[in-house]
Coordinates of C-alpha atoms in Angstrom, one line a residue:
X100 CA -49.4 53.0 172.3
X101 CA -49.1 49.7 173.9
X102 CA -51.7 47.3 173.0
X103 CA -53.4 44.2 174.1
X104 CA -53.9 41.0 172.4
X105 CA -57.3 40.5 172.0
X106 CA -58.8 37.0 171.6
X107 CA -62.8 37.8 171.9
X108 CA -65.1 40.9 171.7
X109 CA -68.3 41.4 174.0
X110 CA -71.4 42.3 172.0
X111 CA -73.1 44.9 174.2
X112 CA -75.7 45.9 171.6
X113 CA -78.9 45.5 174.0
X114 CA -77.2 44.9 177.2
X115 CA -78.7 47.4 178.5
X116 CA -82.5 47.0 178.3
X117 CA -82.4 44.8 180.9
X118 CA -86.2 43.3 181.8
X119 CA -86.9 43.6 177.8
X120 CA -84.4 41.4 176.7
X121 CA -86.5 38.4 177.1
X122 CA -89.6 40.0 175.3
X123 CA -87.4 41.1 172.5
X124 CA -86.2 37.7 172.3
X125 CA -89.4 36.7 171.8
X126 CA -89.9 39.1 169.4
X127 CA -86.8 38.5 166.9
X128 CA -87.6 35.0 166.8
X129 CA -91.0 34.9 165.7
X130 CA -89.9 37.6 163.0
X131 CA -87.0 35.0 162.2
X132 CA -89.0 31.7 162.3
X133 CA -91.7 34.5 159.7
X134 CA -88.5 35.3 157.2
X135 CA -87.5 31.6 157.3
X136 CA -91.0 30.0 156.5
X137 CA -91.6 33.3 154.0
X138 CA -88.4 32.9 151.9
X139 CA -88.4 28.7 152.1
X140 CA -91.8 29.5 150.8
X141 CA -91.0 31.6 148.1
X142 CA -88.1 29.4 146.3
X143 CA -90.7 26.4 147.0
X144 CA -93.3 27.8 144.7
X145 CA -90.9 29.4 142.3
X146 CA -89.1 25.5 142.4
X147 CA -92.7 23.7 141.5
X148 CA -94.4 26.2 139.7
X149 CA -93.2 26.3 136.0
X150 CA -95.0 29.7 135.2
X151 CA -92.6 31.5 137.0
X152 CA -89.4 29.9 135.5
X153 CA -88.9 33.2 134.2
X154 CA -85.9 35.4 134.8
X155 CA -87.6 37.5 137.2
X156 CA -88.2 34.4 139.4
X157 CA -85.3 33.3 139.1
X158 CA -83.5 36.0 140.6
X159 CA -86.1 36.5 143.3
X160 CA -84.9 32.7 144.3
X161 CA -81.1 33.8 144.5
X162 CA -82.3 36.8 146.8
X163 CA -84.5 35.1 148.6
X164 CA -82.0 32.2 149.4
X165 CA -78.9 35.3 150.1
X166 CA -81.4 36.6 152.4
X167 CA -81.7 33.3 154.2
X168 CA -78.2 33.4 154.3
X169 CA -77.9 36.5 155.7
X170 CA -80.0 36.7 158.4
X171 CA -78.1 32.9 159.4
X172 CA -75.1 34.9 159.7
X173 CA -76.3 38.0 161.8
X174 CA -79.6 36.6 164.0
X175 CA -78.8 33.1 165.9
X176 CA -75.9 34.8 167.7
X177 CA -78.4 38.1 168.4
X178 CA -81.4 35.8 169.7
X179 CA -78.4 33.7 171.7
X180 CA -77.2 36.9 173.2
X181 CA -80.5 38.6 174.4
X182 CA -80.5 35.2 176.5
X183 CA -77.4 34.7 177.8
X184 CA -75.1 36.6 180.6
X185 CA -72.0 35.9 178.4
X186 CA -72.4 38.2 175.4
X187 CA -69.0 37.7 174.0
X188 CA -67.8 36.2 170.2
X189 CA -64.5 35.4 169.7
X190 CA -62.4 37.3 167.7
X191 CA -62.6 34.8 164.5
X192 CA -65.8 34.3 164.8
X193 CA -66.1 38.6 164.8
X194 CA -64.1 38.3 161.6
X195 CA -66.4 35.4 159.6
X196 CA -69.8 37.5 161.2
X197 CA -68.2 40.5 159.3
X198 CA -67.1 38.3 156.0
X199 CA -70.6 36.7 155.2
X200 CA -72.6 40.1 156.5
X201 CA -70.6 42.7 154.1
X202 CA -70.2 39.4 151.5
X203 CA -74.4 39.0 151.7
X204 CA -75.1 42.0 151.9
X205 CA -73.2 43.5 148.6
X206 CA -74.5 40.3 146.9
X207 CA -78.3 41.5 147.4
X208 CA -77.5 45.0 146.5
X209 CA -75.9 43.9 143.1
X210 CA -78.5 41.5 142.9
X211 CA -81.8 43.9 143.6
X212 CA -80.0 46.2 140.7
X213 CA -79.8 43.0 138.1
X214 CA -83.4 42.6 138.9
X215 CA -83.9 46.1 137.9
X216 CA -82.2 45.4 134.6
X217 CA -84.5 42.8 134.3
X218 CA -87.6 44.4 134.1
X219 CA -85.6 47.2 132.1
X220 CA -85.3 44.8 129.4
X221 CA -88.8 43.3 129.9
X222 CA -90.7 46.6 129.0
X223 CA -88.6 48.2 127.2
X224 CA -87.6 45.5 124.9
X225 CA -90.0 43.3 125.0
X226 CA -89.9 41.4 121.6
X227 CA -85.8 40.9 122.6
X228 CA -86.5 40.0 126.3
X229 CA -86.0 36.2 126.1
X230 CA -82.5 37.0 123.6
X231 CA -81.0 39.7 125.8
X232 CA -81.7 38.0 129.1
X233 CA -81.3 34.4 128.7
X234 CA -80.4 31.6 131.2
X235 CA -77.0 32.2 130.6
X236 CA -77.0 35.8 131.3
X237 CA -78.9 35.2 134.4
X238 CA -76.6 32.9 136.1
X239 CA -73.1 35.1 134.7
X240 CA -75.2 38.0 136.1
X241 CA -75.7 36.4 139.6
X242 CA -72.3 34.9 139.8
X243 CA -70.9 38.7 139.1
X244 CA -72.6 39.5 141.9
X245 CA -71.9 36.7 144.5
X246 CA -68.0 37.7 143.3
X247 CA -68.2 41.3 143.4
X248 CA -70.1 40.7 147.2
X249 CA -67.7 38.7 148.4
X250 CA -64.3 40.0 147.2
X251 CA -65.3 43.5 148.5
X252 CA -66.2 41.7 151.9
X253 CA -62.5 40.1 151.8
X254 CA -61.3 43.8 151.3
X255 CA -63.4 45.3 153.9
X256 CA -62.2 42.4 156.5
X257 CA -58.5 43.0 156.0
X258 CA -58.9 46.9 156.6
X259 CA -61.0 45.8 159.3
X260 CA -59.2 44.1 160.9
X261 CA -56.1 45.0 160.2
X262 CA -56.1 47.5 162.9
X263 CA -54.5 47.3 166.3
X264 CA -56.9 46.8 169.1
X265 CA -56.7 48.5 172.6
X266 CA -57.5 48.0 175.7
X267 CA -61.5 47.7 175.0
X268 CA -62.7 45.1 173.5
X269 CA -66.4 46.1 173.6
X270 CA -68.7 46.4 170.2
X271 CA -71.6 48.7 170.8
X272 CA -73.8 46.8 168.9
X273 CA -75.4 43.5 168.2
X274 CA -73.5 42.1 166.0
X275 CA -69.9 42.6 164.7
X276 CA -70.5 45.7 161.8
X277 CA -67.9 47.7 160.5
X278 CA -68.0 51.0 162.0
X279 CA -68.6 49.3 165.8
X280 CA -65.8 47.5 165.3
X281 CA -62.9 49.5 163.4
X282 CA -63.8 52.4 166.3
X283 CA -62.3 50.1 168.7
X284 CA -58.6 50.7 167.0
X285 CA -55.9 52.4 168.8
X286 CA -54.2 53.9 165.3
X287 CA -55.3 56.4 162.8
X288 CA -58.2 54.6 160.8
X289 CA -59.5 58.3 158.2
X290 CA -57.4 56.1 155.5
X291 CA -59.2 52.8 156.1
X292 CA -62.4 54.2 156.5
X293 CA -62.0 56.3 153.4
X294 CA -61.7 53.3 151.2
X295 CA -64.4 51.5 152.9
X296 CA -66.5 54.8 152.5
X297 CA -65.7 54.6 148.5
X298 CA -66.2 50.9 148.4
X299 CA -69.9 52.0 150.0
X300 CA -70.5 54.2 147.3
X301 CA -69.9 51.7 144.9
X302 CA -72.1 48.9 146.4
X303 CA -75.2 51.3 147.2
X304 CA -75.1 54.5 145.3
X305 CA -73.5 53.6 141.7
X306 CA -76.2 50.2 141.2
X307 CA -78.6 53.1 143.0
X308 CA -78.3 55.3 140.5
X309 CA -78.4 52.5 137.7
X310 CA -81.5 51.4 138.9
X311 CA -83.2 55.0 139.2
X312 CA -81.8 55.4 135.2
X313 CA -83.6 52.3 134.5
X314 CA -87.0 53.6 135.9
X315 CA -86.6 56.3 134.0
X316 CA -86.9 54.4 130.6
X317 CA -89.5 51.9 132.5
X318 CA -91.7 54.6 133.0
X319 CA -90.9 56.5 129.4
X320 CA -91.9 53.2 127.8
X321 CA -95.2 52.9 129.9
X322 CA -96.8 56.0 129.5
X323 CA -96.5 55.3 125.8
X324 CA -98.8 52.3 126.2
X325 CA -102.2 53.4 124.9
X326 CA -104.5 51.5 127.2
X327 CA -104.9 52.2 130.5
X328 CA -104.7 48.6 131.5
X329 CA -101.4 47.9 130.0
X330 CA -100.1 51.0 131.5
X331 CA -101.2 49.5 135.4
X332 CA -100.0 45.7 134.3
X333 CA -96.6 47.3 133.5
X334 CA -96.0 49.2 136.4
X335 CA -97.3 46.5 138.7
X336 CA -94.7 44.2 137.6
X337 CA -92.5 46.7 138.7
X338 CA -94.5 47.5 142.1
X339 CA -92.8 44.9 144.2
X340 CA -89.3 45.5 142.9
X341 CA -89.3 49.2 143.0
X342 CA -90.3 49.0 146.6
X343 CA -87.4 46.7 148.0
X344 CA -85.3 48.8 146.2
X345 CA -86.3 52.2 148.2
X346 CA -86.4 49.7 151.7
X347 CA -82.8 48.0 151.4
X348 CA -80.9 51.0 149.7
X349 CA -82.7 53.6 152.2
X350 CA -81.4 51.8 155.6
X351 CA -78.3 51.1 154.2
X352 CA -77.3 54.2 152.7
X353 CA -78.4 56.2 156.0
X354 CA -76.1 54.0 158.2
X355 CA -73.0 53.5 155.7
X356 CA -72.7 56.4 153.4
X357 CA -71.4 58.4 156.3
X358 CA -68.2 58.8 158.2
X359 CA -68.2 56.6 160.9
X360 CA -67.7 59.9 163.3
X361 CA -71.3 60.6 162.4
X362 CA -72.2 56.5 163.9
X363 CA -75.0 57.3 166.7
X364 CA -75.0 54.1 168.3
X365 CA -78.8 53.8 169.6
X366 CA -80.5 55.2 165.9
X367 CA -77.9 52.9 164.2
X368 CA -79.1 49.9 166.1
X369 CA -82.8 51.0 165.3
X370 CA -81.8 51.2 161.4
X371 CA -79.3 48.0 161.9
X372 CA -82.6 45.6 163.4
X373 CA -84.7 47.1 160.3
X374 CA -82.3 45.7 157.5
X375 CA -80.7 42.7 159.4
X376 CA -84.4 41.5 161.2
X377 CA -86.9 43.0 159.5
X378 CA -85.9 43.8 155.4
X379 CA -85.2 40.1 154.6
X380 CA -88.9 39.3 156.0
X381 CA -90.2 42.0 154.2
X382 CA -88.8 41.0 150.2
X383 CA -90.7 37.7 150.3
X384 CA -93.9 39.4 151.8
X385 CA -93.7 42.3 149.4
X386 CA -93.4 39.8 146.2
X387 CA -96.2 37.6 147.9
X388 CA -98.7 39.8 148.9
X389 CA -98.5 42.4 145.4
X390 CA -97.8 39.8 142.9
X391 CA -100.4 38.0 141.2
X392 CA -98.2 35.5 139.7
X393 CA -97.2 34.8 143.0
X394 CA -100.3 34.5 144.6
X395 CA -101.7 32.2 141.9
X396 CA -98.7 30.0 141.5
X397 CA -98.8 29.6 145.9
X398 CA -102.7 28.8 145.3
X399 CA -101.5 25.8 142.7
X400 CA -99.3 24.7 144.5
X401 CA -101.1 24.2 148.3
X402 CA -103.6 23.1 146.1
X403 CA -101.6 19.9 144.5
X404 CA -100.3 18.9 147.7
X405 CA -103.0 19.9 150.4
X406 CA -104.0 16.8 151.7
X407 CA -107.7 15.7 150.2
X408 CA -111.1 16.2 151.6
X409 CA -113.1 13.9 153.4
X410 CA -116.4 13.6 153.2

């Protein structure tokens, strides 16, 4: 089969909601200016704060900054779309969209199940906690992940785009995803999408599973705390973690640990808004709002730089 050369694709995503568009502009960018402000926040306090130079802090400033990231790399061209008559991206810029997404996106998973290690250690070795996770093994353990995110991004963008493109060049969705994208080739793709499939798998279900084993302990090791005071300080450390966990694993194993023949583009882009719009707002809210440390350290913090009172 004969097949064109194709320079750009057109992002067709919410093309056709017509008057809504503008109110759903609207809409994404407050949500967006929210996560900004709410993660800039976040790495702010955790910055000034020296209570919270803890591990656990520390990698909650690596997420929330990967999250900043991410949504840089998915939501500008979104909010620029619902605007615009021209809803096309070029075909390199289609290929970087894909690299950071996939690169950003494995880096939080691996991340979110280091974090989970983290309190692992923290409860159920306590008197070892500062020994087993020290500075050093915070920063080899975030680099692992930023490597293991992107290299399987670089993988995922060859098989990608590798394939031959026909005649359309039309993504049915908002932004430039993997199963949108690879359905728009005119050869056999089961092998491609196999390994992508596997290399899903690996990114979601194998730190999934790690994490759910590490729970297990977490919640051994609690219920083995005598007072019932100790038992609700230990899980409420774990609160906040335990529920980005079930939030970004949930939406992103419903819309990638399935073959793309199963890809229903309408729920998709329901789930696909949830973890590229709404998710990265939600991390810094959920550690906010249900963290005391948090909340004390943000009190401090306005506090030493709120401008004084007159009288």
């Amino acid at each position: 089969m004969e097949c064109n050369v194709i320079t750009e694709f057109i992002l067709i995503g919410f093309s056709n909601l017509g008057h809504l568009q503008v109110p759903l502009f609207f809409t994404f960018l407050l949500v967006y200016l929210a996560t900004l402000m709410a993660n800039a926040t976040i790495m702010t306090v955790i910055r000034l704060d020296r209570t919270l130079h803890t591990p656990m802090y520390f990698f909650l400033f690596v997420l929330s900054c990967s999250e900043t990231c991410y949504t840089l790399a998915i939501v500008p061209k979104m909010l620029a779309n619902l605007l615009s008559t021209s809803q096309t991206i070029s075909f390199s810029g289609c290929a970087t969209q894909l690299f950071f997404f996939v690169g950003l996106a494995c880096t939080n998973c691996f991340l979110i199940a280091a974090m989970g290690y983290d309190r692992y250690v923290a409860i159920c070795n306590p008197l070892n906690y500062t020994l087993v996770v020290s500075r050093a093994t915070c920063v080899l353990l975030v680099l692992a992940s930023s490597c293991c995110g992107f290299l399987i991004s670089v993988v995922v963008n060859v098989l990608v785009f590798s394939v031959p493109f026909c005649a359309s060049n039309q993504i049915n969705h908002f932004f430039c995803d993997i199963s949108p994208v690879i359905k728009l080739g005119c050869s056999d793709t089961s092998l491609k999408e196999m390994v992508i499939f596997f290399l899903s798998i690996l990114v979601l279900l194998v730190p999934f599973v790690l994490i759910f084993i590490s729970y297990v302990f977490i919640v051994s090791a609690i219920l083995k705390i005598t007072s019932a005071e100790g038992q609700w300080k230990a899980f409420a450390t774990c609160a906040s973690h335990l529920t980005v966990v079930v939030v970004h694993y949930g939406c992103a194993s419903f819309i990638y640990l399935r073959p793309t023949s199963l890809y229903s583009s309408d729920k998709d882009r329901l789930v696909a808004v949830t973890y590229t719009v709404i998710t990265p707002l939600l991390n810094p809210l959920v550690y906010t709002l249900r963290n005391k440390e948090v909340k004390s350290a943000l009190s401090k913090v306005l506090g030493r730089y709120s401008f004084p009172k007159t009288v």
